[in-house]
XYZ file of C-alpha atoms in Angstrom:
683
model
C 109.721 136.883 -9.118
C 110.120 140.666 -9.154
C 110.506 141.512 -12.493
C 108.343 141.047 -16.064
C 110.227 138.640 -18.435
C 113.416 140.041 -17.683
C 115.674 136.689 -17.191
C 118.631 138.514 -18.913
C 122.099 139.104 -18.337
C 122.755 142.615 -16.612
C 125.904 144.301 -15.542
C 126.350 144.946 -11.650
C 129.187 147.295 -12.524
C 126.761 149.907 -11.860
C 126.623 149.167 -8.079
C 130.168 147.948 -7.486
C 131.669 151.200 -6.634
C 134.541 150.701 -8.804
C 135.365 152.885 -11.741
C 133.431 152.781 -14.661
C 133.230 155.644 -16.983
C 130.777 153.934 -19.501
C 128.104 153.977 -16.588
C 128.517 157.472 -15.385
C 126.405 160.316 -16.911
C 128.120 163.100 -18.893
C 128.454 165.388 -15.652
C 129.542 162.662 -13.176
C 132.635 163.845 -12.912
C 131.748 166.932 -11.302
C 128.702 166.034 -9.351
C 126.630 162.747 -8.836
C 124.040 162.554 -11.364
C 120.110 162.553 -10.262
C 118.569 160.084 -12.281
C 115.478 160.233 -10.382
C 114.868 164.160 -10.863
C 115.985 163.814 -14.881
C 113.290 160.940 -15.587
C 110.571 163.337 -13.945
C 107.692 164.201 -16.725
C 106.284 167.590 -14.364
C 103.602 167.997 -17.085
C 102.013 165.241 -15.632
C 100.245 165.172 -12.000
C 101.686 162.548 -9.547
C 98.211 162.091 -8.313
C 96.879 161.364 -12.229
C 99.697 159.139 -13.235
C 102.548 158.290 -10.868
C 104.308 156.204 -13.178
C 104.297 158.772 -16.198
C 105.183 161.505 -13.762
C 108.479 159.478 -12.450
C 109.645 157.997 -15.774
C 107.949 160.158 -18.504
C 111.113 162.071 -19.730
C 112.999 158.864 -19.794
C 110.546 156.998 -21.700
C 110.530 159.927 -24.100
C 114.118 160.260 -24.626
C 114.374 156.210 -24.961
C 111.995 154.802 -27.847
C 111.991 151.407 -28.264
C 114.617 149.883 -30.924
C 113.329 148.201 -33.742
C 114.742 145.142 -32.566
C 113.063 144.997 -29.154
C 109.169 144.782 -28.236
C 109.815 147.007 -24.943
C 112.401 149.356 -23.569
C 113.189 149.591 -20.038
C 115.779 150.029 -17.260
C 116.874 146.327 -17.630
C 117.574 146.796 -21.430
C 119.701 149.519 -20.903
C 121.914 147.983 -18.154
C 121.852 144.733 -20.586
C 123.460 146.909 -23.189
C 126.660 147.244 -20.836
C 126.711 143.550 -19.814
C 126.570 142.575 -23.405
C 129.417 144.492 -24.449
C 131.652 143.060 -21.872
C 130.509 139.616 -22.579
C 130.932 140.138 -26.212
C 134.627 140.922 -25.223
C 135.175 138.341 -22.906
C 134.097 135.699 -25.520
C 135.912 137.286 -28.406
C 139.210 136.668 -26.273
C 137.976 133.254 -25.051
C 137.589 132.304 -29.393
C 141.126 133.528 -29.586
C 142.792 132.209 -26.615
C 143.480 128.658 -27.794
C 142.192 127.512 -24.246
C 142.769 123.842 -22.669
C 140.243 121.250 -23.927
C 137.607 121.143 -21.618
C 138.116 124.459 -19.972
C 135.302 127.052 -19.376
C 137.472 129.596 -21.654
C 137.367 126.931 -24.348
C 133.990 126.173 -23.953
C 133.036 130.128 -23.909
C 135.278 130.565 -26.911
C 134.076 127.753 -29.117
C 130.058 128.454 -28.465
C 130.978 132.013 -29.839
C 133.222 131.030 -32.664
C 130.505 128.902 -34.244
C 127.625 130.843 -32.796
C 128.735 133.929 -34.987
C 129.481 132.000 -38.089
C 126.549 132.626 -40.111
C 127.793 131.489 -43.100
C 128.510 128.262 -41.781
C 125.054 127.973 -40.264
C 123.354 128.715 -43.808
C 125.727 126.040 -45.439
C 124.324 123.306 -42.875
C 120.491 124.578 -43.339
C 118.615 122.048 -41.411
C 121.424 119.605 -41.354
C 122.117 119.690 -37.516
C 118.480 118.324 -36.617
C 118.172 116.153 -39.610
C 119.360 112.692 -37.575
C 116.176 113.561 -35.233
C 113.878 114.677 -38.184
C 114.816 111.134 -39.659
C 113.725 109.402 -36.517
C 110.329 110.947 -36.389
C 109.783 110.463 -40.063
C 110.949 106.711 -39.729
C 108.106 105.674 -36.870
C 105.891 103.121 -38.461
C 103.233 102.956 -35.819
C 101.602 105.310 -33.153
C 103.189 102.811 -30.562
C 106.530 104.476 -31.508
C 105.781 107.928 -30.569
C 106.307 107.933 -26.724
C 109.832 106.452 -27.460
C 110.470 109.263 -30.021
C 109.114 112.161 -27.250
C 111.518 110.275 -24.662
C 114.341 110.920 -27.118
C 113.225 114.655 -28.015
C 112.372 115.961 -24.339
C 116.185 115.541 -23.044
C 117.141 117.787 -26.323
C 115.204 120.646 -25.164
C 111.754 119.894 -27.334
C 108.511 120.613 -25.214
C 106.618 117.827 -26.966
C 103.413 116.996 -25.002
C 104.366 116.701 -21.870
C 106.374 118.610 -19.407
C 108.493 116.580 -17.136
C 111.051 117.926 -14.313
C 112.530 117.161 -10.724
C 111.683 119.281 -8.065
C 111.169 119.650 -4.558
C 108.213 117.714 -3.149
C 105.598 120.649 -2.209
C 104.599 118.556 0.742
C 107.958 117.484 1.687
C 110.644 119.999 0.848
C 113.554 117.473 1.833
C 112.578 114.967 -1.181
C 113.316 115.435 -4.754
C 110.369 114.200 -6.694
C 109.215 113.627 -10.617
C 106.444 116.208 -11.561
C 104.422 116.017 -14.794
C 102.930 119.285 -15.935
C 100.748 120.110 -18.865
C 102.836 121.285 -21.922
C 103.449 120.838 -25.576
C 101.915 123.678 -26.986
C 103.399 126.218 -29.766
C 101.213 129.095 -28.928
C 102.256 130.729 -25.683
C 99.096 129.465 -23.656
C 95.569 127.630 -24.153
C 94.080 131.077 -24.431
C 95.333 131.471 -28.070
C 93.692 128.444 -29.010
C 90.304 129.972 -28.222
C 90.062 133.596 -27.938
C 87.436 134.960 -30.287
C 88.712 138.538 -30.028
C 90.290 139.937 -33.843
C 93.660 140.542 -32.116
C 93.788 136.766 -31.005
C 92.231 135.428 -34.401
C 94.760 137.062 -36.273
C 97.646 135.421 -34.053
C 96.107 131.826 -34.602
C 95.741 132.848 -38.770
C 99.731 134.116 -38.644
C 100.406 130.981 -36.455
C 99.244 128.543 -39.114
C 101.061 130.396 -41.690
C 104.036 130.391 -40.070
C 103.881 126.726 -39.229
C 103.321 125.913 -43.045
C 106.276 128.243 -43.745
C 108.630 126.172 -41.422
C 107.373 122.915 -43.292
C 108.327 124.417 -46.521
C 111.490 125.647 -45.318
C 112.322 121.381 -44.714
C 111.466 120.647 -48.265
C 107.755 120.011 -48.001
C 105.721 120.819 -50.919
C 102.946 123.567 -50.305
C 100.005 121.348 -50.270
C 101.774 118.865 -48.120
C 103.166 121.675 -45.809
C 99.868 123.395 -45.491
C 98.014 120.162 -44.612
C 100.324 119.561 -41.861
C 100.127 122.704 -40.265
C 96.500 122.035 -40.047
C 97.192 118.850 -38.274
C 99.791 120.467 -35.713
C 97.174 123.265 -35.134
C 94.376 120.653 -34.505
C 96.346 118.280 -32.465
C 97.792 121.608 -30.229
C 94.142 122.874 -29.963
C 93.013 119.648 -28.567
C 95.844 119.678 -26.168
C 94.829 123.235 -25.235
C 91.260 122.031 -24.313
C 92.626 119.959 -21.387
C 95.183 122.558 -20.204
C 94.250 124.904 -16.917
C 94.249 128.584 -17.169
C 96.720 131.202 -15.952
C 94.787 131.555 -12.830
C 94.223 127.801 -12.094
C 97.859 127.357 -12.385
C 98.417 129.269 -9.172
C 96.303 127.019 -6.615
C 99.204 124.723 -5.050
C 96.704 122.485 -3.504
C 94.812 121.707 -6.978
C 98.115 121.135 -8.905
C 99.392 118.797 -6.359
C 98.195 115.290 -7.227
C 100.622 112.479 -5.951
C 100.054 108.963 -7.620
C 102.103 105.761 -7.787
C 103.284 104.563 -11.113
C 100.373 102.181 -10.929
C 97.772 104.948 -10.583
C 99.268 107.014 -13.317
C 98.924 103.961 -15.704
C 95.018 103.834 -14.691
C 94.721 107.435 -15.296
C 96.163 107.263 -18.757
C 94.846 103.831 -20.198
C 97.279 102.658 -22.969
C 100.500 103.991 -21.513
C 103.252 102.173 -19.829
C 104.975 104.839 -17.599
C 107.709 102.603 -16.199
C 108.972 101.984 -19.643
C 108.347 105.468 -20.773
C 110.251 106.960 -17.897
C 113.269 104.634 -18.507
C 113.532 105.692 -22.096
C 113.499 108.896 -20.640
C 116.477 107.895 -18.512
C 114.545 107.668 -15.095
C 114.696 104.487 -13.553
C 113.600 103.342 -9.668
C 110.542 105.872 -9.760
C 107.780 104.708 -7.941
C 105.659 108.177 -7.308
C 104.800 110.855 -9.416
C 103.097 114.271 -8.906
C 101.023 115.337 -11.613
C 100.191 118.859 -11.859
C 96.766 118.534 -13.976
C 95.444 115.279 -14.241
C 93.064 115.727 -16.880
C 95.808 116.959 -19.276
C 97.535 113.637 -18.906
C 94.107 111.741 -19.417
C 93.752 113.588 -22.556
C 97.164 113.274 -24.080
C 96.786 109.453 -23.404
C 93.650 109.504 -25.456
C 95.345 111.370 -28.150
C 97.913 108.984 -28.227
C 95.124 106.205 -28.590
C 93.076 107.751 -31.168
C 95.474 110.458 -33.268
C 96.691 109.072 -36.602
C 100.462 108.740 -36.888
C 100.653 111.114 -39.400
C 99.533 113.781 -37.257
C 102.117 112.715 -34.613
C 104.619 113.227 -37.210
C 103.821 116.394 -38.338
C 103.456 117.483 -34.614
C 106.723 116.545 -33.497
C 108.739 117.464 -36.753
C 107.190 121.134 -35.615
C 108.032 120.963 -32.195
C 111.861 120.047 -32.823
C 112.315 122.444 -35.798
C 110.773 125.249 -33.992
C 113.085 124.722 -30.905
C 116.142 125.174 -32.855
C 114.950 127.439 -35.675
C 117.229 130.290 -33.907
C 120.319 128.268 -34.444
C 119.835 126.882 -37.896
C 120.359 128.821 -41.240
C 118.909 132.354 -41.883
C 115.596 131.499 -43.302
C 114.699 129.642 -40.310
C 115.988 132.168 -38.056
C 113.962 135.083 -40.252
C 110.908 133.054 -40.034
C 110.853 132.257 -36.350
C 111.198 135.769 -35.733
C 108.718 137.043 -37.961
C 105.923 135.060 -35.954
C 107.344 134.735 -32.300
C 109.199 138.096 -32.224
C 107.030 140.458 -34.701
C 103.645 139.235 -34.790
C 103.531 137.945 -31.159
C 105.401 140.404 -29.495
C 105.833 143.772 -32.364
C 109.657 143.733 -32.565
C 110.329 145.556 -36.240
C 113.765 144.531 -36.801
C 115.570 140.939 -35.691
C 118.462 141.472 -32.969
C 121.927 141.406 -34.135
C 123.142 137.984 -34.294
C 126.077 138.548 -31.543
C 123.437 139.241 -28.761
C 121.294 136.531 -29.971
C 124.135 134.327 -29.527
C 124.816 135.648 -26.213
C 121.781 135.132 -24.906
C 122.112 131.143 -26.154
C 125.366 131.113 -24.260
C 123.743 132.347 -21.100
C 121.300 129.781 -21.342
C 123.958 127.218 -22.094
C 127.080 128.245 -19.698
C 125.533 130.618 -17.191
C 127.668 129.851 -14.440
C 130.960 130.082 -16.097
C 129.960 133.713 -17.317
C 128.780 134.331 -13.676
C 131.968 133.825 -11.976
C 133.742 136.174 -14.540
C 130.979 138.417 -13.937
C 130.909 138.983 -10.022
C 134.773 138.703 -9.853
C 134.946 142.117 -11.679
C 131.723 143.649 -11.369
C 130.391 142.750 -7.683
C 132.791 143.684 -5.160
C 132.650 142.756 -1.381
C 131.871 146.298 -0.366
C 128.653 146.536 -2.401
C 127.686 142.969 -1.580
C 127.893 144.150 2.564
C 125.561 147.127 1.582
C 123.148 144.962 0.197
C 123.381 142.139 3.389
C 122.786 145.147 5.637
C 119.753 146.527 3.411
C 117.858 142.883 3.308
C 118.385 142.571 7.287
C 116.698 146.099 7.566
C 114.103 144.993 5.331
C 113.344 142.103 7.228
C 113.156 143.950 10.503
C 110.986 146.269 8.884
C 108.757 143.387 7.882
C 108.985 141.959 11.390
C 107.171 145.021 12.898
C 104.829 145.191 10.374
C 103.632 141.869 11.274
C 103.311 142.363 14.785
C 100.986 145.384 13.946
C 98.396 144.372 11.221
C 95.238 143.938 13.076
C 93.788 140.990 10.869
C 96.309 138.562 11.923
C 95.535 136.448 15.296
C 98.468 136.339 17.855
C 99.105 132.776 17.576
C 99.625 133.042 13.477
C 101.586 136.183 14.289
C 104.377 133.798 16.315
C 104.246 131.283 13.470
C 104.425 133.986 10.967
C 107.531 135.839 12.532
C 109.205 132.185 12.500
C 108.736 131.791 8.859
C 110.297 135.035 8.247
C 113.105 134.498 10.638
C 114.040 131.452 8.601
C 113.998 132.991 5.443
C 117.254 132.357 3.970
C 118.446 135.464 1.948
C 120.915 134.840 -0.963
C 122.386 137.902 -2.078
C 125.142 138.761 -5.104
C 126.229 135.187 -6.183
C 126.307 131.456 -5.273
C 128.699 129.848 -2.971
C 129.653 127.224 -5.525
C 129.131 127.002 -9.512
C 128.353 124.557 -11.878
C 130.765 122.406 -12.997
C 130.455 121.864 -16.814
C 133.057 119.288 -17.265
C 131.069 116.803 -18.682
C 129.505 119.415 -21.234
C 131.155 118.957 -24.769
C 131.291 122.359 -26.823
C 132.682 122.627 -30.107
C 132.884 124.182 -33.362
C 130.608 121.676 -35.100
C 127.129 123.832 -35.015
C 125.638 126.294 -32.702
C 122.423 123.964 -32.835
C 124.910 120.906 -31.884
C 126.114 122.802 -29.013
C 122.805 123.951 -27.899
C 121.363 120.328 -28.059
C 124.159 119.325 -25.990
C 123.823 122.048 -23.425
C 120.030 121.061 -23.099
C 120.830 117.431 -22.671
C 123.545 118.319 -19.851
C 120.965 120.777 -17.944
C 118.265 117.690 -18.363
C 120.438 115.069 -16.846
C 121.757 117.637 -14.449
C 118.396 117.919 -13.203
C 117.437 114.206 -13.418
C 120.847 113.609 -11.143
C 118.591 114.781 -8.471
C 116.197 112.663 -8.202
C 116.248 110.720 -4.723
C 119.371 112.504 -3.405
C 119.319 115.212 -0.241
C 117.934 118.452 -1.337
C 120.952 121.405 -2.457
C 119.799 124.606 -0.566
C 122.727 126.185 -1.654
C 121.921 125.901 -5.385
C 120.560 129.106 -6.964
C 117.983 128.940 -9.843
C 119.546 132.360 -11.544
C 122.661 133.370 -12.627
C 124.243 136.624 -10.841
C 123.918 138.334 -13.878
C 120.221 138.060 -14.216
C 118.094 141.239 -13.934
C 115.502 139.477 -11.659
C 115.025 137.891 -8.235
C 112.837 135.395 -6.604
C 111.354 133.755 -3.534
C 111.556 130.005 -3.238
C 108.735 128.725 -0.986
C 109.885 124.915 -0.951
C 113.432 126.435 0.361
C 111.753 129.579 2.335
C 114.621 131.762 0.691
C 114.655 134.659 -1.324
C 117.421 134.904 -4.110
C 118.794 138.339 -5.163
C 121.206 138.228 -8.312
C 124.011 141.057 -8.263
C 122.171 142.337 -11.581
C 119.200 143.124 -9.716
C 120.780 145.743 -7.783
C 122.074 147.421 -10.875
C 121.339 151.003 -11.778
C 122.634 152.158 -15.505
C 124.559 155.355 -15.067
C 125.061 155.535 -11.407
C 127.578 154.001 -9.311
C 126.386 152.423 -6.030
C 128.577 155.276 -4.119
C 126.348 157.852 -5.817
C 122.765 156.736 -5.064
C 121.421 157.949 -1.919
C 119.661 155.863 0.329
C 116.064 156.910 -0.747
C 116.895 155.618 -4.349
C 118.274 152.195 -3.149
C 115.692 151.747 -0.503
C 112.633 152.222 -3.120
C 114.369 150.071 -6.038
C 116.004 147.625 -3.986
C 114.624 147.418 -0.720
C 111.169 147.640 -1.835
C 110.857 146.669 -5.535
C 113.377 143.725 -4.990
C 114.173 142.806 -1.355
C 110.741 143.553 0.223
C 108.575 142.184 -2.938
C 110.196 138.722 -2.492
C 109.922 138.606 1.003
C 106.112 139.325 1.433
C 106.094 136.293 -1.523
C 106.467 134.051 1.422
C 103.268 135.647 2.891
C 101.243 136.086 -0.478
C 98.129 134.375 -1.520
C 100.219 131.375 -2.629
C 103.550 131.622 -0.576
C 101.386 131.822 2.681
C 100.411 128.196 1.960
C 103.959 126.898 2.822
C 105.295 127.045 6.233
C 108.723 127.660 7.588
C 110.159 124.546 6.682
C 109.139 125.016 2.967
C 106.126 122.317 2.915
C 102.410 122.987 1.658
C 100.740 122.765 4.685
C 97.798 125.255 6.495
C 99.664 127.216 9.378
C 97.152 129.943 9.739
C 93.875 129.762 11.471
C 90.790 129.541 9.516
C 89.734 132.988 10.715
C 93.207 134.538 9.713
C 92.846 132.930 6.530
C 89.394 134.289 5.632
C 90.477 137.958 6.733
C 93.265 137.631 4.412
C 91.262 136.169 1.821
C 89.110 139.203 2.077
C 92.129 141.822 1.497
C 93.030 139.486 -1.491
C 89.533 139.651 -2.975
C 90.096 143.640 -2.608
C 93.407 143.536 -4.505
C 91.979 141.317 -7.311
C 88.786 143.648 -7.729
C 91.187 146.460 -7.884
C 93.475 144.942 -10.595
C 90.406 143.565 -12.767
C 89.193 147.274 -13.135
C 92.079 148.177 -14.872
C 91.769 148.066 -18.983
C 94.466 148.728 -21.403
C 94.547 148.656 -25.377
C 90.776 149.374 -25.599
C 89.073 146.089 -24.265
C 92.067 143.995 -22.472
C 91.846 144.178 -18.604
C 94.523 142.796 -16.166
C 93.809 139.276 -14.831
C 93.538 140.173 -11.193
C 93.423 136.776 -10.009
C 96.319 135.420 -11.915
C 98.402 138.619 -10.796
C 97.414 138.956 -7.226
C 100.750 137.171 -5.633
C 102.811 139.999 -7.641
C 100.220 142.771 -6.810
C 100.266 141.512 -3.224
C 104.024 141.462 -2.965
C 104.458 145.215 -4.960
C 102.063 146.731 -2.215
C 104.063 144.903 0.770
C 107.375 145.775 -0.523
C 106.574 149.622 -0.828
C 105.098 149.709 2.856
C 107.815 147.822 4.422
C 110.839 149.250 2.298
C 109.255 152.703 3.326
C 109.596 151.767 7.241
C 113.032 150.572 6.915
C 114.039 153.785 5.043
C 112.705 155.867 8.012
C 115.190 154.510 9.837
C 118.077 155.896 8.074
C 120.060 159.168 8.387
C 118.496 160.496 5.014
C 115.219 160.354 6.055
C 115.611 161.840 9.684
C 117.882 164.566 8.175
C 114.771 165.366 5.710
C 117.117 167.395 3.264
C 115.588 167.845 -0.263
C 117.658 166.919 -3.008
C 116.751 168.878 -6.517
C 113.374 170.075 -4.603
C 112.667 166.339 -3.932
C 112.008 165.121 0.038
C 113.796 161.704 1.158
C 110.165 160.358 0.881
C 109.324 161.477 -2.684
C 112.686 160.099 -3.478
C 111.919 156.759 -2.199
C 108.508 156.597 -4.326
C 110.499 157.550 -7.249
C 113.317 154.918 -6.155
C 110.620 152.250 -6.538
C 109.004 153.837 -9.715
C 112.562 153.692 -11.181
C 112.527 149.721 -11.244
C 109.562 149.721 -13.641
C 111.026 152.100 -16.041
C 109.770 150.657 -19.152
C 107.736 150.833 -22.011
C 106.100 148.123 -24.381
C 104.925 147.772 -27.573
C 100.996 146.871 -28.006
C 101.573 143.586 -29.299
C 103.976 142.574 -26.567
C 101.598 143.866 -23.776
C 98.713 142.112 -25.196
C 100.738 138.975 -25.075
C 101.503 139.764 -21.515
C 97.885 140.403 -20.132
C 97.377 136.517 -21.712
C 100.379 134.887 -20.261
C 102.256 136.689 -17.364
C 101.490 136.534 -13.595
C 102.991 140.202 -13.612
C 101.061 143.380 -14.265
C 102.334 145.757 -16.880
C 104.684 148.207 -15.650
C 102.491 151.108 -15.375
C 100.135 149.584 -13.031
C 102.827 147.677 -10.750
C 103.504 151.665 -9.947
C 100.322 153.245 -10.133
C 98.115 149.983 -8.541
C 99.849 150.004 -5.137
C 100.644 153.606 -5.138
C 96.919 154.440 -4.821
C 96.619 151.878 -1.980
C 99.273 153.555 0.029
C 98.446 156.702 2.620
C 102.236 157.804 3.006
C 102.018 158.447 -1.082
C 99.107 160.235 -0.683
C 101.019 162.729 1.935
C 104.249 162.861 0.274
C 102.707 164.274 -3.113
C 99.559 165.650 -2.115
C 97.203 163.646 -3.705
C 93.571 164.580 -3.504
C 89.897 163.651 -4.147
C 89.531 164.092 -8.090
C 92.639 162.764 -9.084
C 92.884 159.746 -11.119
C 95.011 157.840 -8.488
C 92.751 159.013 -5.703
C 90.946 155.932 -3.559
C 88.754 156.607 -0.543
C 89.969 155.203 2.436
C 87.349 152.415 2.479
C 88.281 151.158 -1.047
C 92.219 150.976 -0.226
C 93.925 147.788 0.350
C 96.051 147.298 3.151
C 97.628 144.223 3.909
C 100.995 144.623 5.435
């Protein structure tokens, strides 16, 4: 994926070419706005900190709101889409729309979501039946059945089960099992000994205790149960793999028959358990982390029933806390948003409801979105941009000196077969079987989760639908899917706040969309993970042994480079975990640049506000990472995210690009300067 944790609904009107005064700058009626020049902080030398040079003034003028853990270009555009989706939802709630229509579902979801008085009156009532089901268990033998009930509701209890394409046979949809079940972001939070993480663990224990008290438990019982939850989750964390280990597709591919899975997990009857989870006729499963499931089975044999009751009660309640009364909402915010990510105030309720509505009815909103905000002429521009960047990548593959001629032939064939999906899908999800009403927000979220679960379950054993999108068009993100060998580029990924598409020069567009989005996603097909999948989307080694060795040497160079970046005094970037994204950033920059060099703007060489076309190209790339983050959120990112922090997604790859040195006159002695011998060159 391109962006860091920005799976958010964003407005594409900025690139639609249609009138939109709210997106124009104050002087745009008289002249084209120059967002790149306006964002510069010329007190910073480009060769010392290009990120701050490119974005410094913008960052100074856009402080992080109290309700947010970060502020960036994505959040700015998000404000525009929120305004429009809010109006759409208000109108739908008043429309008295036909029962079962998308408008009725949008309207009812919005109306009950905004009704805080009703939510406060209901308290924990919307999840009471599920809480009672957990409390009624008499023996540990009943635990798997209760877990089977909770998982379709969206509760991540113990196991992670889903349907996906078989990594080694992309034509087949298979059942997969992956590690799951933790309340903290990942395993490292349970074991790291630094004071920051130790404090988070202490606050987590307090948070679980407080949540149990909100459910009516007395202080002593709540504290005891919270300790049981932490102990059980710590046991699960011990058998969970680290972030970087999860990136090895071969090590995380273990196909088993049901009989082999039963043997791996003594005491578990998977045929019965899968049937309880609505999966029938399953004969094989792919287990991502076998040691996790061995441990889970052992815990189901040895952990007392009361511990499981505490754990399942907690996992259920934390899942739906944001939908319940204000006391649950505020306690959930205190830990997950404030302690973990540094937010100072809770976000307005209407924004939180819109986020839930996006998860539940994203395609219904997407249809309205593209109709108004992503016009055909805009799609045509970015379709052409994709073709130009693909052509540039082909030229780079042909020229690299570390790849042999036979492997280049296969690489070019894979590139030729990458399917680009630009803007929005050709067909939309059908929500006709999803019931949305005004009973409670929690009930709607539960039903939406069940609908999504069964939507995915229904794919098992059926032909792969390669037309499907994994993101809505109003999502500010993009991705490469190795199993489909496709890049998916939602309309919102091209949005620039305050700028109409007609006012965006090619230098900005090629840097912002061509490099940091299109080129980035294309190179994911050839990074340390994506390169292990062939043109048909199958996990298969198509490189020669020598090519792979030479490639891995370059990957080791970028891992070493990013391991050397230290933040927050003692934390550093995990070069192995972030390698794929760092490779894609570097590749996107050099590929996008050569595509830009074929444009009229580059050939004419005219300056705009004193900036050359190539300088504007690099600034356009930096525009995509116009973001700053609270320390708490940054620390969380370093432990949990395969993307490097924004500053290093700019400064890191730029330090390896010779054209950047030339464009800004980077000299030895400046902080970003790296000798030729240490610069990483892949594409």
